[in-house]
XYZ file of N, CA and C in Angstrom:
720
model
N 124.271 79.554 67.212
C 123.473 80.645 66.687
C 123.927 81.984 67.250
N 123.392 83.048 66.715
C 123.739 84.405 67.120
C 123.314 84.653 68.560
N 124.263 85.151 69.374
C 123.973 85.384 70.785
C 123.875 86.870 71.122
N 124.608 87.718 70.422
C 124.590 89.151 70.710
C 124.274 89.925 69.438
N 123.315 90.860 69.535
C 122.942 91.718 68.418
C 123.200 93.153 68.859
N 124.294 93.740 68.332
C 124.746 95.062 68.758
C 124.516 96.061 67.626
N 123.492 96.910 67.782
C 123.109 97.856 66.732
C 123.022 99.285 67.258
N 123.677 99.555 68.357
C 123.548 100.879 68.953
C 124.218 101.956 68.097
N 123.744 103.204 68.306
C 124.323 104.388 67.652
C 124.205 104.320 66.134
N 123.000 104.028 65.654
C 122.695 104.099 64.234
C 121.494 105.027 64.047
N 120.771 104.846 62.947
C 119.567 105.639 62.707
C 118.374 104.715 62.435
N 118.344 103.591 63.138
C 117.283 102.607 62.919
C 115.929 103.161 63.357
N 114.922 102.938 62.549
C 113.566 103.353 62.882
C 112.712 102.182 63.361
N 113.129 100.979 63.049
C 112.410 99.794 63.524
C 113.309 98.569 63.460
N 112.965 97.606 64.313
C 113.614 96.299 64.262
C 112.732 95.379 63.433
N 113.313 94.536 62.598
C 112.479 93.623 61.799
C 111.770 92.613 62.699
N 110.572 92.237 62.314
C 109.801 91.261 63.093
C 110.518 89.918 63.174
N 111.346 89.651 62.193
C 112.050 88.370 62.153
C 113.100 88.236 63.243
N 113.355 89.291 64.000
C 114.325 89.183 65.090
C 113.894 88.107 66.085
N 112.602 87.851 66.146
C 112.080 86.832 67.053
C 112.455 85.419 66.661
N 113.021 85.255 65.456
C 113.427 83.931 64.991
C 114.866 83.598 65.386
N 115.579 84.578 65.970
C 116.969 84.341 66.393
C 116.949 83.722 67.781
N 116.642 82.454 67.842
C 116.300 81.806 69.108
C 117.480 81.553 70.037
N 118.690 81.979 69.667
C 119.838 81.833 70.562
C 120.269 83.173 71.163
N 119.564 84.242 70.823
C 119.950 85.576 71.285
C 119.901 85.688 72.805
N 120.956 86.282 73.360
C 121.015 86.549 74.796
C 121.092 88.044 75.081
N 121.511 88.833 74.094
C 121.672 90.264 74.307
C 121.290 91.043 73.055
N 120.491 92.106 73.255
C 120.147 93.042 72.187
C 120.484 94.443 72.678
N 121.306 95.154 71.928
C 121.693 96.525 72.273
C 121.336 97.424 71.091
N 120.267 98.198 71.245
C 119.817 99.105 70.183
C 119.734 100.541 70.714
N 120.617 100.881 71.623
C 120.660 102.249 72.150
C 120.932 103.270 71.042
N 120.496 104.508 71.308
C 120.816 105.635 70.433
C 120.400 105.390 68.986
N 119.109 105.059 68.817
C 118.536 104.945 67.495
C 117.248 105.773 67.446
N 116.372 105.471 66.515
C 115.115 106.220 66.384
C 113.909 105.282 66.417
N 114.033 104.213 67.185
C 112.946 103.243 67.281
C 111.744 103.867 67.981
N 110.557 103.560 67.484
C 109.324 104.034 68.123
C 108.560 102.898 68.795
N 108.974 101.667 68.553
C 108.325 100.518 69.189
C 109.299 99.346 69.185
N 108.975 98.357 70.009
C 109.719 97.093 70.023
C 108.804 96.010 69.474
N 109.258 95.226 68.516
C 108.380 94.205 67.924
C 107.941 93.169 68.958
N 106.686 92.774 68.874
C 106.128 91.805 69.816
C 106.828 90.461 69.712
N 107.458 90.205 68.580
C 108.143 88.924 68.385
C 109.340 88.758 69.322
N 109.774 89.839 69.986
C 110.849 89.696 70.964
C 110.469 88.710 72.063
N 109.166 88.619 72.334
C 108.694 87.716 73.391
C 108.956 86.252 73.066
N 109.298 85.952 71.810
C 109.587 84.575 71.416
C 111.003 84.155 71.799
N 111.823 85.127 72.196
C 113.228 84.831 72.497
C 113.339 84.299 73.919
N 113.424 83.002 74.054
C 113.395 82.346 75.358
C 114.722 82.442 76.111
N 115.791 82.869 75.420
C 117.103 82.937 76.073
C 117.587 84.374 76.257
N 116.800 85.355 75.862
C 117.226 86.752 75.938
C 117.356 87.197 77.392
N 118.551 87.697 77.749
C 118.817 88.134 79.110
C 118.915 89.649 79.235
N 119.401 90.317 78.183
C 119.612 91.761 78.230
C 118.961 92.424 77.023
N 118.149 93.452 77.316
C 117.539 94.249 76.254
C 117.757 95.717 76.609
N 118.600 96.378 75.839
C 118.894 97.788 76.076
C 118.417 98.597 74.877
N 117.338 99.343 75.075
C 116.778 100.190 74.021
C 116.677 101.632 74.500
N 117.630 102.045 75.322
C 117.658 103.418 75.831
C 117.889 104.409 74.695
N 117.506 105.673 74.967
C 117.780 106.762 74.031
C 117.172 106.502 72.649
N 115.862 106.133 72.658
C 115.121 106.003 71.421
C 113.851 106.848 71.510
N 112.851 106.513 70.736
C 111.580 107.253 70.732
C 110.413 106.319 71.022
N 110.677 105.249 71.757
C 109.676 104.217 72.021
C 108.528 104.793 72.847
N 107.296 104.531 72.411
C 106.118 105.117 73.044
C 105.353 104.142 73.929
N 105.522 102.853 73.715
C 104.790 101.872 74.521
C 105.549 100.549 74.528
N 105.207 99.724 75.518
C 105.813 98.397 75.642
C 104.698 97.370 75.647
N 104.784 96.372 74.802
C 103.764 95.328 74.802
C 103.930 94.464 76.059
N 102.828 94.106 76.741
C 102.919 93.310 77.976
C 103.704 92.018 77.819
N 103.645 91.402 76.657
C 104.350 90.136 76.467
C 105.862 90.320 76.564
N 106.359 91.488 76.180
C 107.791 91.760 76.307
C 108.152 91.907 77.780
N 107.272 92.557 78.543
C 107.519 92.730 79.976
C 107.504 91.392 80.722
N 106.785 90.428 80.193
C 106.626 89.141 80.878
C 107.678 88.102 80.505
N 108.713 88.501 79.809
C 109.748 87.553 79.396
C 110.518 87.071 80.630
N 110.385 85.809 80.960
C 110.957 85.276 82.189
C 112.483 85.198 82.148
N 113.064 85.095 80.974
C 114.525 84.983 80.882
C 115.204 86.338 81.037
N 114.451 87.428 80.846
C 115.030 88.766 80.836
C 115.526 89.166 82.222
N 116.800 89.504 82.308
C 117.412 89.913 83.564
C 117.693 91.412 83.610
N 117.864 92.023 82.456
C 118.177 93.448 82.407
C 117.356 94.110 81.313
N 116.593 95.136 81.702
C 115.776 95.886 80.748
C 116.094 97.362 80.908
N 116.626 97.965 79.856
C 116.981 99.380 79.878
C 116.142 100.117 78.832
N 115.260 101.000 79.320
C 114.410 101.780 78.423
C 114.405 103.255 78.810
N 115.453 103.692 79.460
C 115.488 105.084 79.904
C 115.573 106.031 78.708
N 115.064 107.244 78.930
C 115.107 108.311 77.934
C 114.447 107.910 76.621
N 113.161 107.514 76.730
C 112.333 107.262 75.561
C 111.105 108.178 75.632
N 110.022 107.784 75.003
C 108.798 108.593 75.019
C 107.649 107.830 75.672
N 107.987 106.965 76.624
C 106.980 106.178 77.321
C 106.154 107.078 78.242
N 104.870 106.794 78.357
C 104.005 107.579 79.229
C 102.977 106.674 79.878
N 102.302 107.198 80.894
C 101.269 106.430 81.596
C 101.839 105.725 82.811
N 101.273 104.563 83.125
C 101.678 103.785 84.292
C 102.647 102.686 83.888
N 103.630 102.450 84.734
C 104.578 101.370 84.470
C 103.811 100.057 84.305
N 104.064 99.276 83.261
C 103.359 97.997 83.073
C 103.416 97.141 84.328
N 102.279 96.580 84.706
C 102.199 95.817 85.955
C 103.176 94.651 85.983
N 103.524 94.122 84.829
C 104.454 92.995 84.788
C 105.826 93.378 85.332
N 106.169 94.656 85.263
C 107.461 95.108 85.754
C 107.428 95.446 87.233
N 106.239 95.580 87.796
C 106.093 95.884 89.223
C 105.118 94.893 89.837
N 105.263 93.630 89.463
C 104.212 92.672 89.797
C 104.281 92.160 91.229
N 105.309 92.511 91.991
C 105.394 92.055 93.368
C 106.172 93.077 94.175
N 106.695 92.666 95.306
C 107.465 93.583 96.134
C 108.750 94.026 95.441
N 109.268 93.195 94.564
C 110.520 93.523 93.893
C 110.295 93.662 92.396
N 111.079 94.535 91.772
C 111.060 94.625 90.322
C 112.036 93.593 89.764
N 112.207 93.633 88.471
C 113.202 92.740 87.882
C 114.580 93.107 88.414
N 115.522 92.200 88.287
C 116.844 92.404 88.867
C 117.467 93.719 88.418
N 117.409 94.017 87.143
C 117.921 95.278 86.628
C 116.905 95.829 85.643
N 116.380 97.002 85.978
C 115.365 97.606 85.129
C 115.474 99.111 85.283
N 115.516 99.827 84.189
C 115.607 101.278 84.259
C 114.635 101.911 83.270
N 113.713 102.723 83.797
C 112.730 103.415 82.971
C 112.759 104.922 83.211
N 113.860 105.420 83.754
C 113.937 106.842 84.060
C 113.928 107.688 82.794
N 113.687 108.992 82.987
C 113.643 109.954 81.881
C 112.571 109.608 80.860
N 111.434 109.129 81.359
C 110.225 108.974 80.572
C 109.124 109.728 81.316
N 107.895 109.591 80.876
C 106.775 110.225 81.575
C 105.898 109.142 82.197
N 106.524 108.342 83.072
C 105.866 107.185 83.660
C 105.642 107.380 85.153
N 104.594 106.736 85.670
C 104.319 106.732 87.102
C 104.204 105.295 87.585
N 104.429 105.109 88.886
C 104.362 103.781 89.488
C 102.898 103.428 89.778
N 102.480 102.164 89.554
C 101.110 101.768 89.902
C 100.815 102.039 91.367
N 99.594 102.447 91.678
C 99.242 102.823 93.053
C 99.282 101.647 94.012
N 99.263 100.398 93.488
C 99.241 99.246 94.382
C 100.632 98.787 94.801
N 101.693 99.479 94.326
C 103.023 99.158 94.826
C 103.055 99.449 96.318
N 103.444 98.499 97.115
C 103.415 98.677 98.561
C 104.422 99.737 99.023
N 105.638 99.649 98.576
C 106.651 100.596 99.004
C 107.842 100.494 98.076
N 108.729 101.462 98.202
C 109.968 101.414 97.437
C 109.787 101.808 95.991
N 110.925 101.947 95.305
C 110.863 102.371 93.921
C 110.710 101.181 92.993
N 110.626 101.460 91.715
C 110.492 100.409 90.702
C 111.145 100.904 89.433
N 112.107 100.159 88.942
C 112.758 100.486 87.682
C 113.335 101.899 87.682
N 113.836 102.322 88.836
C 114.446 103.634 88.938
C 113.483 104.757 89.227
N 112.183 104.471 89.276
C 111.176 105.502 89.540
C 110.735 105.425 90.998
N 110.454 106.569 91.636
C 110.052 106.551 93.055
C 108.707 105.891 93.249
N 108.544 105.244 94.393
C 107.293 104.572 94.712
C 106.174 105.549 95.003
N 104.918 105.074 95.004
C 103.763 105.935 95.266
C 103.691 106.313 96.739
N 102.955 107.394 97.073
C 102.871 107.822 98.463
C 102.060 106.888 99.347
N 101.223 106.057 98.796
C 100.404 105.179 99.621
C 99.645 104.181 98.774
N 98.800 103.371 99.401
C 98.068 102.346 98.649
C 96.955 102.942 97.801
N 96.468 102.144 96.867
C 95.297 102.547 96.125
C 94.046 102.063 96.852
N 92.914 102.110 96.164
C 91.651 101.685 96.759
C 90.908 100.776 95.790
N 90.155 99.851 96.360
C 89.415 98.885 95.552
C 87.999 98.763 96.097
N 87.055 98.594 95.205
C 85.651 98.471 95.600
C 85.380 97.028 96.028
N 85.071 96.842 97.310
C 84.773 95.523 97.862
C 83.406 95.600 98.529
N 82.466 94.827 98.016
C 81.096 94.846 98.535
C 80.567 96.271 98.608
N 80.771 97.012 97.500
C 80.280 98.384 97.348
C 80.869 99.354 98.364
N 82.080 99.066 98.827
C 82.772 99.947 99.754
C 84.238 100.064 99.327
N 84.777 101.288 99.284
C 86.165 101.502 98.905
C 87.079 101.191 100.086
N 87.987 100.264 99.889
C 88.919 99.875 100.951
C 90.347 99.964 100.405
N 91.340 100.263 101.273
C 92.733 100.321 100.818
C 93.158 99.002 100.184
N 93.915 99.091 99.120
C 94.309 97.882 98.392
C 95.651 98.082 97.708
N 96.429 97.009 97.662
C 97.676 96.992 96.908
C 97.541 96.059 95.705
N 96.345 95.619 95.402
C 96.132 94.658 94.329
C 96.110 95.295 92.955
N 96.049 94.476 91.916
C 96.104 94.985 90.541
C 94.888 95.799 90.136
N 93.787 95.731 90.903
C 92.592 96.508 90.573
C 92.516 97.814 91.347
N 93.575 98.150 92.094
C 93.562 99.356 92.910
C 93.577 100.610 92.040
N 92.797 101.605 92.469
C 92.732 102.886 91.766
C 92.814 103.997 92.802
N 92.761 105.226 92.355
C 92.785 106.352 93.276
C 91.488 106.377 94.079
N 91.476 107.007 95.273
C 90.234 107.067 96.053
C 89.113 107.792 95.313
N 89.470 108.803 94.527
C 88.448 109.531 93.776
C 87.777 108.641 92.743
N 88.586 107.865 92.021
C 88.032 106.981 91.000
C 87.194 105.875 91.625
N 87.664 105.364 92.761
C 86.916 104.307 93.441
C 85.558 104.816 93.897
N 85.540 105.993 94.521
C 84.274 106.553 95.012
C 83.302 106.824 93.880
N 83.848 107.169 92.717
C 82.980 107.504 91.588
C 82.344 106.281 90.953
N 82.968 105.113 91.121
C 82.492 103.916 90.434
C 81.953 102.832 91.365
N 82.198 102.962 92.654
C 81.897 101.860 93.571
C 80.402 101.572 93.673
N 79.565 102.579 93.497
C 78.123 102.359 93.602
C 77.509 101.949 92.274
N 78.322 101.938 91.210
C 77.786 101.565 89.905
C 77.261 100.124 89.936
N 76.045 99.957 89.449
C 75.464 98.627 89.421
C 74.682 98.263 90.662
N 74.639 99.157 91.667
C 73.914 98.840 92.890
C 72.414 99.022 92.720
N 72.038 100.057 91.981
C 70.619 100.365 91.779
C 70.244 100.123 90.317
N 68.962 100.246 90.052
C 68.508 100.112 88.675
C 68.990 101.313 87.861
N 69.206 101.151 86.571
C 69.698 102.254 85.737
C 68.808 103.487 85.763
N 67.529 103.289 86.036
C 66.602 104.426 86.027
C 66.535 105.141 87.369
N 67.199 104.625 88.407
C 67.164 105.259 89.729
C 67.973 106.548 89.741
N 67.592 107.447 90.643
C 68.322 108.685 90.817
C 69.725 108.371 91.358
N 70.763 108.815 90.646
C 72.138 108.449 90.995
C 72.560 109.002 92.349
N 72.128 110.220 92.679
C 72.503 110.829 93.960
C 71.881 110.074 95.120
N 70.588 109.755 94.998
C 69.920 109.012 96.061
C 70.493 107.605 96.189
N 70.821 106.998 95.057
C 71.406 105.663 95.079
C 72.716 105.669 95.847
N 73.594 106.628 95.532
C 74.880 106.723 96.203
C 74.700 106.950 97.700
N 73.718 107.749 98.072
C 73.471 108.028 99.488
C 73.006 106.772 100.223
N 72.136 105.997 99.585
C 71.653 104.772 100.221
C 72.768 103.735 100.339
N 73.625 103.646 99.341
C 74.741 102.708 99.412
C 75.691 103.111 100.534
N 75.952 104.404 100.677
C 76.801 104.883 101.767
C 76.168 104.565 103.117
N 74.847 104.724 103.206
C 74.125 104.400 104.438
C 74.245 102.904 104.748
N 74.084 102.084 103.730
C 74.183 100.633 103.876
C 75.567 100.230 104.392
N 76.609 100.824 103.812
C 77.969 100.480 104.210
C 78.308 100.949 105.614
N 77.757 102.096 106.009
C 78.109 102.700 107.296
C 77.344 102.111 108.474
N 76.281 101.363 108.184
C 75.423 100.888 109.275
C 75.391 99.366 109.387
N 76.489 98.741 109.012
C 76.617 97.307 109.254
C 76.302 96.402 108.097
N 75.745 96.941 107.018
C 75.428 96.146 105.817
C 74.550 94.934 106.137
N 73.597 95.149 106.984
C 72.701 94.049 107.376
C 71.322 94.152 106.740
N 71.007 95.283 106.139
C 69.680 95.465 105.552
C 69.474 94.531 104.358
N 68.274 94.049 104.231
C 67.932 93.136 103.146
C 67.560 93.939 101.901
N 68.560 94.577 101.324
C 68.352 95.377 100.120
C 68.928 94.628 98.924
N 68.134 94.471 97.906
C 68.536 93.731 96.716
C 69.316 94.652 95.773
N 70.608 94.782 96.048
C 71.455 95.716 95.309
C 72.141 94.992 94.152
N 71.342 94.504 93.216
C 71.887 93.696 92.128
C 72.036 94.462 90.822
N 71.713 95.755 90.853
C 71.853 96.558 89.653
C 70.650 96.540 88.747
N 69.638 95.740 89.065
C 68.423 95.687 88.249
C 67.172 96.043 89.045
N 67.224 95.863 90.381
C 66.073 96.141 91.229
C 66.105 97.596 91.683
N 65.015 98.310 91.461
C 64.965 99.719 91.837
C 65.086 99.883 93.341
N 65.814 100.914 93.758
C 65.956 101.202 95.183
C 64.606 101.492 95.833
N 63.643 101.919 95.044
C 62.316 102.252 95.571
C 61.545 101.009 96.006
N 62.042 99.829 95.649
C 61.399 98.587 96.082
C 62.203 97.896 97.180
N 63.278 98.530 97.637
C 64.072 97.955 98.717
C 63.292 98.008 100.030
N 63.674 97.151 100.914
C 63.007 97.006 102.213
C 62.924 98.339 102.959
N 61.703 98.802 103.199
C 61.385 100.002 103.965
C 61.911 101.300 103.351
N 62.080 101.297 102.046
C 62.427 102.520 101.321
C 61.204 102.964 100.531
N 60.776 104.182 100.740
C 59.606 104.720 100.039
C 60.056 105.907 99.190
N 59.595 105.941 97.955
C 59.974 107.006 97.027
C 58.759 107.814 96.594
N 59.026 109.011 96.104
C 57.979 109.843 95.524
C 57.654 109.323 94.127
N 56.633 109.885 93.526
C 56.268 109.492 92.165
C 57.366 109.871 91.177
N 58.216 110.808 91.573
C 59.314 111.215 90.714
C 60.580 110.399 90.913
N 60.514 109.373 91.794
C 61.642 108.483 91.968
C 62.692 108.939 92.963
N 62.356 109.927 93.823
C 63.281 110.361 94.865
C 62.889 109.725 96.195
N 63.870 109.369 97.000
C 63.603 108.752 98.298
C 62.925 109.766 99.217
N 61.763 109.374 99.766
C 61.017 110.286 100.645
C 60.961 109.782 102.085
N 60.997 108.466 102.283
C 60.916 107.924 103.639
C 61.843 106.724 103.794
N 62.493 106.680 104.954
C 63.275 105.512 105.361
C 62.800 105.121 106.746
N 62.024 104.054 106.835
C 61.491 103.586 108.117
C 62.262 102.329 108.502
N 63.358 102.544 109.245
C 64.291 101.451 109.524
C 64.475 101.226 111.017
N 63.429 101.437 111.783
C 63.506 101.169 113.214
C 63.576 99.660 113.464
N 64.314 99.285 114.504
C 64.459 97.896 114.927
C 64.926 96.981 113.793
N 65.931 97.431 113.067
C 66.478 96.616 111.973
C 67.922 96.199 112.233
N 68.414 96.393 113.457
C 69.757 95.947 113.808
C 70.874 96.803 113.257
N 70.588 98.055 112.954
C 71.617 98.935 112.423
C 72.665 99.238 113.487
N 73.920 99.345 113.052
C 75.003 99.725 113.945
C 75.992 100.587 113.184
N 76.894 101.220 113.903
C 77.834 102.121 113.241
C 77.402 103.565 113.375
N 77.709 104.368 112.367
C 77.382 105.793 112.422
C 76.552 106.200 111.213
N 75.815 107.281 111.385
C 74.987 107.795 110.299
C 75.877 108.591 109.346
N 75.985 108.197 108.088
C 76.899 108.886 107.165
C 76.358 110.241 106.729
N 77.264 111.129 106.379
C 76.863 112.476 105.954
C 76.091 112.450 104.636
N 76.271 111.383 103.852
C 75.592 111.301 102.553
C 74.078 111.301 102.684
N 73.552 110.971 103.865
C 72.104 111.009 104.065
C 71.572 112.407 103.781
N 72.387 113.400 104.033
C 71.982 114.772 103.763
C 71.764 115.072 102.297
N 72.204 114.193 101.418
C 72.017 114.387 99.983
C 70.657 113.882 99.495
N 69.900 113.259 100.407
C 68.545 112.803 100.048
C 67.599 113.993 100.133
N 67.581 114.761 99.063
C 66.868 116.038 99.066
C 65.358 115.888 99.252
N 64.815 114.728 98.883
C 63.368 114.538 98.995
C 62.942 113.846 100.278
N 63.881 113.558 101.167
C 63.577 112.804 102.387
C 62.762 113.655 103.366
N 61.612 113.114 103.768
C 60.748 113.828 104.725
C 60.626 113.091 106.046
N 60.940 111.819 106.059
C 60.834 111.051 107.303
C 61.964 110.024 107.371
N 62.660 110.025 108.521
C 63.761 109.095 108.744
C 63.567 108.453 110.110
N 63.207 107.189 110.112
C 62.948 106.478 111.353
C 64.040 105.466 111.647
N 64.792 105.707 112.733
C 65.927 104.842 113.070
C 65.878 104.396 114.531
N 64.689 104.351 115.128
C 64.584 104.019 116.543
C 65.001 102.569 116.828
N 65.455 102.386 118.074
C 65.751 101.044 118.588
C 66.768 100.287 117.717
N 67.887 100.940 117.460
C 68.985 100.302 116.759
C 70.248 100.441 117.624
N 71.416 100.209 117.030
C 72.668 100.263 117.767
C 73.600 101.335 117.194
N 73.010 102.380 116.675
C 73.798 103.450 116.082
C 74.517 104.264 117.144
N 75.692 104.755 116.808
C 76.466 105.536 117.778
C 76.862 106.891 117.175
């Protein structure tokens, strides 16, 4: 069967979907054309080793193409790709043996530990992931920027009708003081019914009576965002 498909330097606007039926293909060279996408049927080619689609107008890559285990060389430089490099291409410490995505508008996923990927420079540091309602450094696939993590980490901790600012402050307090309080942070129970939390009729936290509750750690600055707080009792704990 056909092993090499050499179509570079033409004016092709698309590859036919039937290319996926050429089950003996080992090399596809479609450089210097006007392709805007790669057909998903390429993922059916179990023997394909080289795919060079540089110097086209390709805007996105389907994940199934990135996951082709037989692929040893992927050239997609100088296209119209944007966003984050598909995780399949940066799925571990090493990228594929030969991969080039330069001259696009792509960035490396924040969870890449170090080094470059597909010709692009690596990120400056790890991303962050919400673990038990606390943002922690992460190199995993769910890692996001610290800003995005902080904005979403408290989501689901309080009831939908609770004041979002007070909710975030209480979650920060919970995380900073040992996470030992018996607060039902399941996303349906109002914070006003949590252990020793008292709220005003308007739903703002007014009192926290948490003496002798085994608190440890430090008092977070977010407590200052509890605008309705009139009494804060923290006696006989292990705060520092």
